[in-house]
Coordinates of C-alpha atoms and ligand atoms in Angstrom, one line a residue:
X245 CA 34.0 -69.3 23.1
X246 CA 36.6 -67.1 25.4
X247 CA 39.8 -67.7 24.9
X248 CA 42.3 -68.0 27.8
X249 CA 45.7 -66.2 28.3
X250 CA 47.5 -68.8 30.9
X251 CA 44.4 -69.1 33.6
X252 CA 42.6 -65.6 33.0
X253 CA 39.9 -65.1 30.2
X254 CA 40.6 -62.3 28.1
X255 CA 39.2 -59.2 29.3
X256 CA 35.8 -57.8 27.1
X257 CA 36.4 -55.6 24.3
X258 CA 34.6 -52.7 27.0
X259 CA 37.2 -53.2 29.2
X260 CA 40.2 -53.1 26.4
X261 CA 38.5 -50.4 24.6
X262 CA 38.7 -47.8 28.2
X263 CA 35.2 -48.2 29.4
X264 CA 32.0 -45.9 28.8
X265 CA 34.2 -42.5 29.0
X266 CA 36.4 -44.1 25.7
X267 CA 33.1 -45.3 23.6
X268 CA 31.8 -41.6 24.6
X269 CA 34.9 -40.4 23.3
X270 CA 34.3 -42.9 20.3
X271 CA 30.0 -41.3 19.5
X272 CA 31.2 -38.3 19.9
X273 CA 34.1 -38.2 17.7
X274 CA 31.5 -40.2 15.2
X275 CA 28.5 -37.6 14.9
X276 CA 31.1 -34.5 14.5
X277 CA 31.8 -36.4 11.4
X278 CA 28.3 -36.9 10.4
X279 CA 27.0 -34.0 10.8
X280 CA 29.8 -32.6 9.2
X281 CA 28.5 -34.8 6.3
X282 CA 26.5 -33.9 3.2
X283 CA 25.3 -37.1 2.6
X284 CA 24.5 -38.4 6.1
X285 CA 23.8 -35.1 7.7
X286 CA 20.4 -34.8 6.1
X287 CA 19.1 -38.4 7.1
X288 CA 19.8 -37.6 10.6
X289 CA 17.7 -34.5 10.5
X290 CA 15.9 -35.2 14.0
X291 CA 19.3 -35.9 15.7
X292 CA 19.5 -35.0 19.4
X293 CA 22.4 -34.3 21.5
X294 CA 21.2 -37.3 23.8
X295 CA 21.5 -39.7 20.1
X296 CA 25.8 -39.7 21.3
X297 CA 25.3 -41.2 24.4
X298 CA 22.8 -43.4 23.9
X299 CA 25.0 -45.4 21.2
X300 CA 27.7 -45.3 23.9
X301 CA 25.2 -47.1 25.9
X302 CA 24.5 -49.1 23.4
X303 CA 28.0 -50.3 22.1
X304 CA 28.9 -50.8 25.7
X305 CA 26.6 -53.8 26.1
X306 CA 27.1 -55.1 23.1
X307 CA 30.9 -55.4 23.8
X308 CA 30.1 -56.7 26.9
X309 CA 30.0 -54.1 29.7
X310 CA 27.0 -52.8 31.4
X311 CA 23.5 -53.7 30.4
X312 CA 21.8 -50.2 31.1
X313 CA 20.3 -50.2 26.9
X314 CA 18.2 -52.9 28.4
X315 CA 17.6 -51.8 31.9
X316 CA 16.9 -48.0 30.9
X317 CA 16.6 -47.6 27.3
X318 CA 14.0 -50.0 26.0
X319 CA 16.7 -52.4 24.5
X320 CA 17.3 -54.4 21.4
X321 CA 13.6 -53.8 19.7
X322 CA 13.8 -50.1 20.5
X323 CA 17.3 -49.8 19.1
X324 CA 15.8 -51.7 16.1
X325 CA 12.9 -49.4 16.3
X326 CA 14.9 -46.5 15.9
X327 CA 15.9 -47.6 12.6
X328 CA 12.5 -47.4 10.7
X329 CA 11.4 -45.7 8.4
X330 CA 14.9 -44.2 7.6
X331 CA 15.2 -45.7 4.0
X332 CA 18.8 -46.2 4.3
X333 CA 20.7 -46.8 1.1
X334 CA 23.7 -48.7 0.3
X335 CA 25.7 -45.6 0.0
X336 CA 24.4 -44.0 2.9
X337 CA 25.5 -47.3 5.1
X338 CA 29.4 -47.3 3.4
X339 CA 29.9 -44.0 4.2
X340 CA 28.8 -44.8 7.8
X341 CA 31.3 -47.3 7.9
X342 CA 34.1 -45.1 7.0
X343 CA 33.5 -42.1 9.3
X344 CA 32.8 -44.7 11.9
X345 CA 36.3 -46.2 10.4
X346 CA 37.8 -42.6 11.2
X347 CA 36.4 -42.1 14.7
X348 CA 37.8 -45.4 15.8
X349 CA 41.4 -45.0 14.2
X350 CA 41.3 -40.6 16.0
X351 CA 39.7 -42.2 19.5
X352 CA 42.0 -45.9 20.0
X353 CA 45.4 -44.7 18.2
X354 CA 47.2 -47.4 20.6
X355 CA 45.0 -50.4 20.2
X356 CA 44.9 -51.2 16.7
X357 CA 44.6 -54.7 17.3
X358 CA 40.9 -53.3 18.2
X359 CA 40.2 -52.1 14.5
X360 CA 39.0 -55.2 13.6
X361 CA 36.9 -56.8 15.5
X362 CA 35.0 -53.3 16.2
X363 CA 34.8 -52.7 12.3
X364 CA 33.3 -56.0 11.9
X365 CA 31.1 -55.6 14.8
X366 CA 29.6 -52.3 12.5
X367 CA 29.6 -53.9 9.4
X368 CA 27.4 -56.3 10.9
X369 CA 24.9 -54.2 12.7
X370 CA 24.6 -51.5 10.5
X371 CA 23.4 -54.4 7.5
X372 CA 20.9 -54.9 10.3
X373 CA 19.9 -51.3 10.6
X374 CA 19.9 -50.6 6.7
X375 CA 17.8 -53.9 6.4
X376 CA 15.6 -52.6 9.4
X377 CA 15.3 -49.1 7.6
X378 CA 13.1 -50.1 5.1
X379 CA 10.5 -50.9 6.9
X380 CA 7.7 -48.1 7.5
X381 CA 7.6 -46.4 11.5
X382 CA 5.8 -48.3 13.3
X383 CA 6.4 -51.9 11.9
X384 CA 6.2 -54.5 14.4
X385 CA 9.2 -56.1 14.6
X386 CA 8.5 -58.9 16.7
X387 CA 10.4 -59.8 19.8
X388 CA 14.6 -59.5 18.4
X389 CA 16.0 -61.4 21.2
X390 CA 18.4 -59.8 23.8
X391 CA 20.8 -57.6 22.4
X392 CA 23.9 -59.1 20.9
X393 CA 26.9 -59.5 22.3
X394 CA 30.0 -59.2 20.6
X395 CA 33.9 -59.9 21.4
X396 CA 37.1 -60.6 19.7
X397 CA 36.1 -63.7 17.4
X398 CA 32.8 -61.5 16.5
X399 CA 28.7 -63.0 18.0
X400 CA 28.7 -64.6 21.3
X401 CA 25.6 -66.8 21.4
Ligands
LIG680 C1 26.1 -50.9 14.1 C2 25.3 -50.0 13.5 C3 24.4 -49.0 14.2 C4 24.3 -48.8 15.6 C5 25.0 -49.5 16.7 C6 23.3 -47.7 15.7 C7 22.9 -47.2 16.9 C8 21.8 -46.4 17.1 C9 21.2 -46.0 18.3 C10 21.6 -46.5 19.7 C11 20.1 -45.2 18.1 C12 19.1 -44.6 19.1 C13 19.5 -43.3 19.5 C14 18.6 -42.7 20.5 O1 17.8 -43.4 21.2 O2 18.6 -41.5 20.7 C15 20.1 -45.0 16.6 C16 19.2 -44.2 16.0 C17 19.4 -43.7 14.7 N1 20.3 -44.3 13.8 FE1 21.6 -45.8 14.1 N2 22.9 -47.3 14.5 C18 23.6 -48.0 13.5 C19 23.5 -47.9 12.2 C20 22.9 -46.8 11.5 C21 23.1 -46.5 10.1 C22 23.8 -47.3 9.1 C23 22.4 -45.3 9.9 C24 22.2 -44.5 8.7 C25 23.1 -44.4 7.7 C26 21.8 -45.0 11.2 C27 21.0 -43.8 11.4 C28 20.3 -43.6 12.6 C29 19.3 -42.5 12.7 C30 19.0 -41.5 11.7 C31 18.8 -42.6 14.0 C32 17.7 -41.7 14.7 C33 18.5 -40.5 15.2 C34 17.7 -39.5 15.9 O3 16.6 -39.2 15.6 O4 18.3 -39.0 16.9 N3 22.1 -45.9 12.1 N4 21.1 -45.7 16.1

């Protein structure tokens, strides 16, 4: 449910977060760390350059800004897709969280009120994706649903 400030709903965590050019800023800041990583680094072996901005894509219609991931880039059963096969282990997905942690605090310095619901917005998903991961390529994942949207008080239905 939106809440209201006086008569005007609260603006979507896309807009308070800056747009796509901030949740660029936000991927890109991520994979420096990752592949900076010696733990992560190796399980994205086949990452491309074009991996960064399609998870800005992606986190910008899940919080609710335009839905191009669905229009353009196969949407929520490819994201899923991408996912399998990758074996991700528990460690693996807690040290996602805490680079991911790191990129938001460097990217959003003023808007730590954001911290939270983002963080809990990852900690969701990437349960999803670790779950996912276990699953060989190829896997037919059924039909997920739209992609999810999610805002201050976490999944909208
Ligand atoms: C909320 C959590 C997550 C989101 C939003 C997310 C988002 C994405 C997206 C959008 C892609 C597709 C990129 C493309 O099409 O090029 C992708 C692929 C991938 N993700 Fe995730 N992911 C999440 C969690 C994780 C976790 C926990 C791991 C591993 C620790 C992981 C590892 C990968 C890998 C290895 C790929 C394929 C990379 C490539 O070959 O370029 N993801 N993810």
């Amino acid at each position: 449910m939106r809440r209201l400030i006086g008569m005007t709903p609260e603006p979507s965590l896309y807009d308070s977060l800056g747009g796509m050019p901030a949740l660029r800023r936000l991927s890109d800041a991520f994979y420096e760390r990752v592949l900076a990583d010696e733990l992560l680094a190796p399980v994205f072996a086949n990452f491309s350059p074009r991996h960064v901005e399609h998870v800005a894509v992606w986190l910008a219609e899940v919080f609710s800004g335009p839905a191009e991931f669905t229009t353009s880039l196969g949407g929520h059963q490819s994201l899923l897709h991408s996912h399998l096969g990758l074996g991700i282990r528990d460690e693996h997905r807690q040290r996602w969280l805490e680079l991911m942690s790191a990129a938001v605090d460097d990217t959003f310095p003023d808007s730590p009120d954001l911290h939270a619901p983002l963080m809990s917005y990852f900690d969701w998903g990437t349960a999803i994706a670790q779950q996912v991961s276990q699953d060989p390529v190829g896997t037919d994942l059924g039909d997920p649903g739209p992609t999810p949207r999610w805002g201050r008080e976490g999944l909208q239905t």
